[in-house]
PDB file of C-alpha atoms in Angstrom:
ATOM      1  CA  UNK A 576       0.000   0.000   0.000  1.00 66.00           C
ATOM      2  CA  UNK A 577       1.491   3.321  -1.013  1.00 80.00           C
ATOM      3  CA  UNK A 578      -1.254   5.613   0.280  1.00 84.00           C
ATOM      4  CA  UNK A 579      -4.437   5.756   2.323  1.00 90.00           C
ATOM      5  CA  UNK A 580      -7.588   7.629   1.425  1.00 91.00           C
ATOM      6  CA  UNK A 581      -9.333   9.347   4.319  1.00 92.00           C
ATOM      7  CA  UNK A 582     -13.010  10.079   3.758  1.00 94.00           C
ATOM      8  CA  UNK A 583     -15.481  11.949   5.961  1.00 92.00           C
ATOM      9  CA  UNK A 584     -18.932  13.418   5.391  1.00 94.00           C
ATOM     10  CA  UNK A 585     -17.460  16.752   4.264  1.00 94.00           C
ATOM     11  CA  UNK A 586     -14.026  16.055   2.765  1.00 92.00           C
ATOM     12  CA  UNK A 587     -11.609  13.450   1.522  1.00 93.00           C
ATOM     13  CA  UNK A 588      -7.853  13.374   1.476  1.00 91.00           C
ATOM     14  CA  UNK A 589      -4.992  11.080   0.536  1.00 88.00           C
ATOM     15  CA  UNK A 590      -2.291  10.323   3.063  1.00 88.00           C
ATOM     16  CA  UNK A 591       0.989   9.067   1.629  1.00 86.00           C
ATOM     17  CA  UNK A 592       4.578   8.806   2.863  1.00 86.00           C
ATOM     18  CA  UNK A 593       7.007  11.641   2.229  1.00 86.00           C
ATOM     19  CA  UNK A 594       9.721  10.854  -0.312  1.00 87.00           C
ATOM     20  CA  UNK A 595      13.061   9.986   1.347  1.00 88.00           C
ATOM     21  CA  UNK A 596      14.799  12.546  -0.885  1.00 88.00           C
ATOM     22  CA  UNK A 597      12.522  15.318   0.421  1.00 88.00           C
ATOM     23  CA  UNK A 598      13.156  14.205   3.999  1.00 88.00           C
ATOM     24  CA  UNK A 599      16.902  14.259   3.381  1.00 89.00           C
ATOM     25  CA  UNK A 600      16.684  17.669   1.715  1.00 86.00           C
ATOM     26  CA  UNK A 601      14.625  19.305   4.445  1.00 85.00           C
ATOM     27  CA  UNK A 602      16.319  17.784   7.499  1.00 87.00           C
ATOM     28  CA  UNK A 603      18.047  20.469   9.542  1.00 88.00           C
ATOM     29  CA  UNK A 604      21.815  20.088   9.390  1.00 86.00           C
ATOM     30  CA  UNK A 605      21.749  17.639   6.485  1.00 86.00           C
ATOM     31  CA  UNK A 606      25.056  17.241   4.663  1.00 87.00           C
ATOM     32  CA  UNK A 607      23.564  15.332   1.739  1.00 90.00           C
ATOM     33  CA  UNK A 608      24.705  16.379  -1.751  1.00 91.00           C
ATOM     34  CA  UNK A 609      21.166  17.378  -2.725  1.00 92.00           C
ATOM     35  CA  UNK A 610      21.053  19.760   0.254  1.00 92.00           C
ATOM     36  CA  UNK A 611      24.429  21.268  -0.634  1.00 92.00           C
ATOM     37  CA  UNK A 612      23.287  21.882  -4.223  1.00 93.00           C
ATOM     38  CA  UNK A 613      20.007  23.435  -3.091  1.00 93.00           C
ATOM     39  CA  UNK A 614      21.846  25.645  -0.566  1.00 92.00           C
ATOM     40  CA  UNK A 615      24.380  26.600  -3.220  1.00 93.00           C
ATOM     41  CA  UNK A 616      21.620  27.843  -5.509  1.00 94.00           C
ATOM     42  CA  UNK A 617      20.069  29.822  -2.646  1.00 93.00           C
ATOM     43  CA  UNK A 618      23.455  31.368  -1.850  1.00 94.00           C
ATOM     44  CA  UNK A 619      24.005  32.198  -5.531  1.00 94.00           C
ATOM     45  CA  UNK A 620      20.615  33.923  -5.735  1.00 93.00           C
ATOM     46  CA  UNK A 621      21.499  35.949  -2.629  1.00 94.00           C
ATOM     47  CA  UNK A 622      24.872  36.942  -4.101  1.00 92.00           C
ATOM     48  CA  UNK A 623      26.705  35.087  -1.333  1.00 92.00           C
ATOM     49  CA  UNK A 624      30.220  33.746  -1.948  1.00 88.00           C
ATOM     50  CA  UNK A 625      29.247  30.541  -0.092  1.00 86.00           C
ATOM     51  CA  UNK A 626      27.718  29.344  -3.376  1.00 90.00           C
ATOM     52  CA  UNK A 627      31.162  28.705  -4.820  1.00 89.00           C
ATOM     53  CA  UNK A 628      32.264  26.854  -1.679  1.00 89.00           C
ATOM     54  CA  UNK A 629      29.257  24.522  -1.841  1.00 88.00           C
ATOM     55  CA  UNK A 630      29.753  23.835  -5.538  1.00 90.00           C
ATOM     56  CA  UNK A 631      33.485  23.235  -5.132  1.00 90.00           C
ATOM     57  CA  UNK A 632      32.715  20.683  -2.418  1.00 90.00           C
ATOM     58  CA  UNK A 633      30.259  18.833  -4.668  1.00 91.00           C
ATOM     59  CA  UNK A 634      32.666  18.787  -7.614  1.00 89.00           C
ATOM     60  CA  UNK A 635      35.656  17.739  -5.480  1.00 91.00           C
ATOM     61  CA  UNK A 636      33.672  14.917  -3.832  1.00 90.00           C
ATOM     62  CA  UNK A 637      32.313  13.700  -7.167  1.00 88.00           C
ATOM     63  CA  UNK A 638      28.728  14.007  -5.922  1.00 90.00           C
ATOM     64  CA  UNK A 639      27.496  16.772  -8.208  1.00 90.00           C
ATOM     65  CA  UNK A 640      25.854  14.423 -10.730  1.00 88.00           C
ATOM     66  CA  UNK A 641      23.971  12.618  -7.961  1.00 89.00           C
ATOM     67  CA  UNK A 642      22.873  15.919  -6.438  1.00 91.00           C
ATOM     68  CA  UNK A 643      21.452  17.116  -9.768  1.00 90.00           C
ATOM     69  CA  UNK A 644      19.515  13.895 -10.258  1.00 89.00           C
ATOM     70  CA  UNK A 645      18.245  13.961  -6.657  1.00 90.00           C
ATOM     71  CA  UNK A 646      17.014  17.541  -7.090  1.00 91.00           C
ATOM     72  CA  UNK A 647      15.049  16.455 -10.152  1.00 88.00           C
ATOM     73  CA  UNK A 648      13.606  13.441  -8.355  1.00 89.00           C
ATOM     74  CA  UNK A 649      12.704  15.602  -5.357  1.00 91.00           C
ATOM     75  CA  UNK A 650      10.861  17.980  -7.690  1.00 90.00           C
ATOM     76  CA  UNK A 651       8.761  15.086  -9.011  1.00 87.00           C
ATOM     77  CA  UNK A 652       7.830  14.176  -5.418  1.00 86.00           C
ATOM     78  CA  UNK A 653       6.944  17.710  -4.351  1.00 88.00           C
ATOM     79  CA  UNK A 654       3.374  19.020  -4.615  1.00 86.00           C
ATOM     80  CA  UNK A 655       4.133  22.685  -3.980  1.00 90.00           C
ATOM     81  CA  UNK A 656       4.662  24.451  -7.310  1.00 92.00           C
ATOM     82  CA  UNK A 657       7.124  27.016  -5.932  1.00 95.00           C
ATOM     83  CA  UNK A 658       9.183  24.274  -4.257  1.00 92.00           C
ATOM     84  CA  UNK A 659       9.243  22.335  -7.550  1.00 91.00           C
ATOM     85  CA  UNK A 660      10.560  25.393  -9.372  1.00 93.00           C
ATOM     86  CA  UNK A 661      13.237  25.964  -6.718  1.00 93.00           C
ATOM     87  CA  UNK A 662      14.387  22.343  -6.953  1.00 93.00           C
ATOM     88  CA  UNK A 663      14.521  22.423 -10.739  1.00 90.00           C
ATOM     89  CA  UNK A 664      16.450  25.715 -10.649  1.00 92.00           C
ATOM     90  CA  UNK A 665      18.965  24.102  -8.297  1.00 92.00           C
ATOM     91  CA  UNK A 666      19.272  21.113 -10.653  1.00 90.00           C
ATOM     92  CA  UNK A 667      19.773  23.415 -13.632  1.00 87.00           C
ATOM     93  CA  UNK A 668      22.380  25.419 -11.719  1.00 90.00           C
ATOM     94  CA  UNK A 669      24.280  22.245 -10.784  1.00 90.00           C
ATOM     95  CA  UNK A 670      24.019  20.881 -14.298  1.00 87.00           C
ATOM     96  CA  UNK A 671      25.861  23.922 -15.618  1.00 84.00           C
ATOM     97  CA  UNK A 672      28.921  22.894 -13.564  1.00 84.00           C
ATOM     98  CA  UNK A 673      28.838  19.280 -14.718  1.00 79.00           C
ATOM     99  CA  UNK A 674      30.189  17.836 -17.936  1.00 72.00           C
ATOM    100  CA  UNK A 675      27.543  15.098 -17.878  1.00 69.00           C
ATOM    101  CA  UNK A 676      24.460  15.469 -20.057  1.00 61.00           C
ATOM    102  CA  UNK A 677      21.265  14.306 -18.417  1.00 61.00           C
ATOM    103  CA  UNK A 678      18.786  14.755 -21.229  1.00 55.00           C
ATOM    104  CA  UNK A 679      17.666  11.130 -21.580  1.00 59.00           C
ATOM    105  CA  UNK A 680      17.815  10.312 -17.860  1.00 64.00           C
ATOM    106  CA  UNK A 681      15.811  13.380 -16.889  1.00 64.00           C
ATOM    107  CA  UNK A 682      13.274  12.776 -19.628  1.00 61.00           C
ATOM    108  CA  UNK A 683      12.699   9.269 -18.255  1.00 63.00           C
ATOM    109  CA  UNK A 684      12.453  10.549 -14.666  1.00 59.00           C
ATOM    110  CA  UNK A 685       9.774  13.091 -15.567  1.00 60.00           C
ATOM    111  CA  UNK A 686       7.758  10.614 -17.602  1.00 61.00           C
ATOM    112  CA  UNK A 687       7.429   8.292 -14.617  1.00 54.00           C
TER     113      UNK A 687
END
């Protein structure tokens, strides 16, 4: 079972588990690559020099490609439109620092 429908006389709702990627991303103090990429994009938007530090860490650790893919997967699990846009912006930002092309992988992720 991947979800539960809750029904009353006046409303209905669907209760489903939160994606592990979203939990990892939103956990306070997380050091996951997806969190570093998301924070890097936020820092870049704010004009903060921390953006470069975060990106350098991802590139040096070899986790940038995973972070980009995780941002995309997190966006597919998110229901909030603004949060989806922020995650996809972070993925796009990270992708610009990577030599890998994700076109086919991302296309498959968004079809599912």
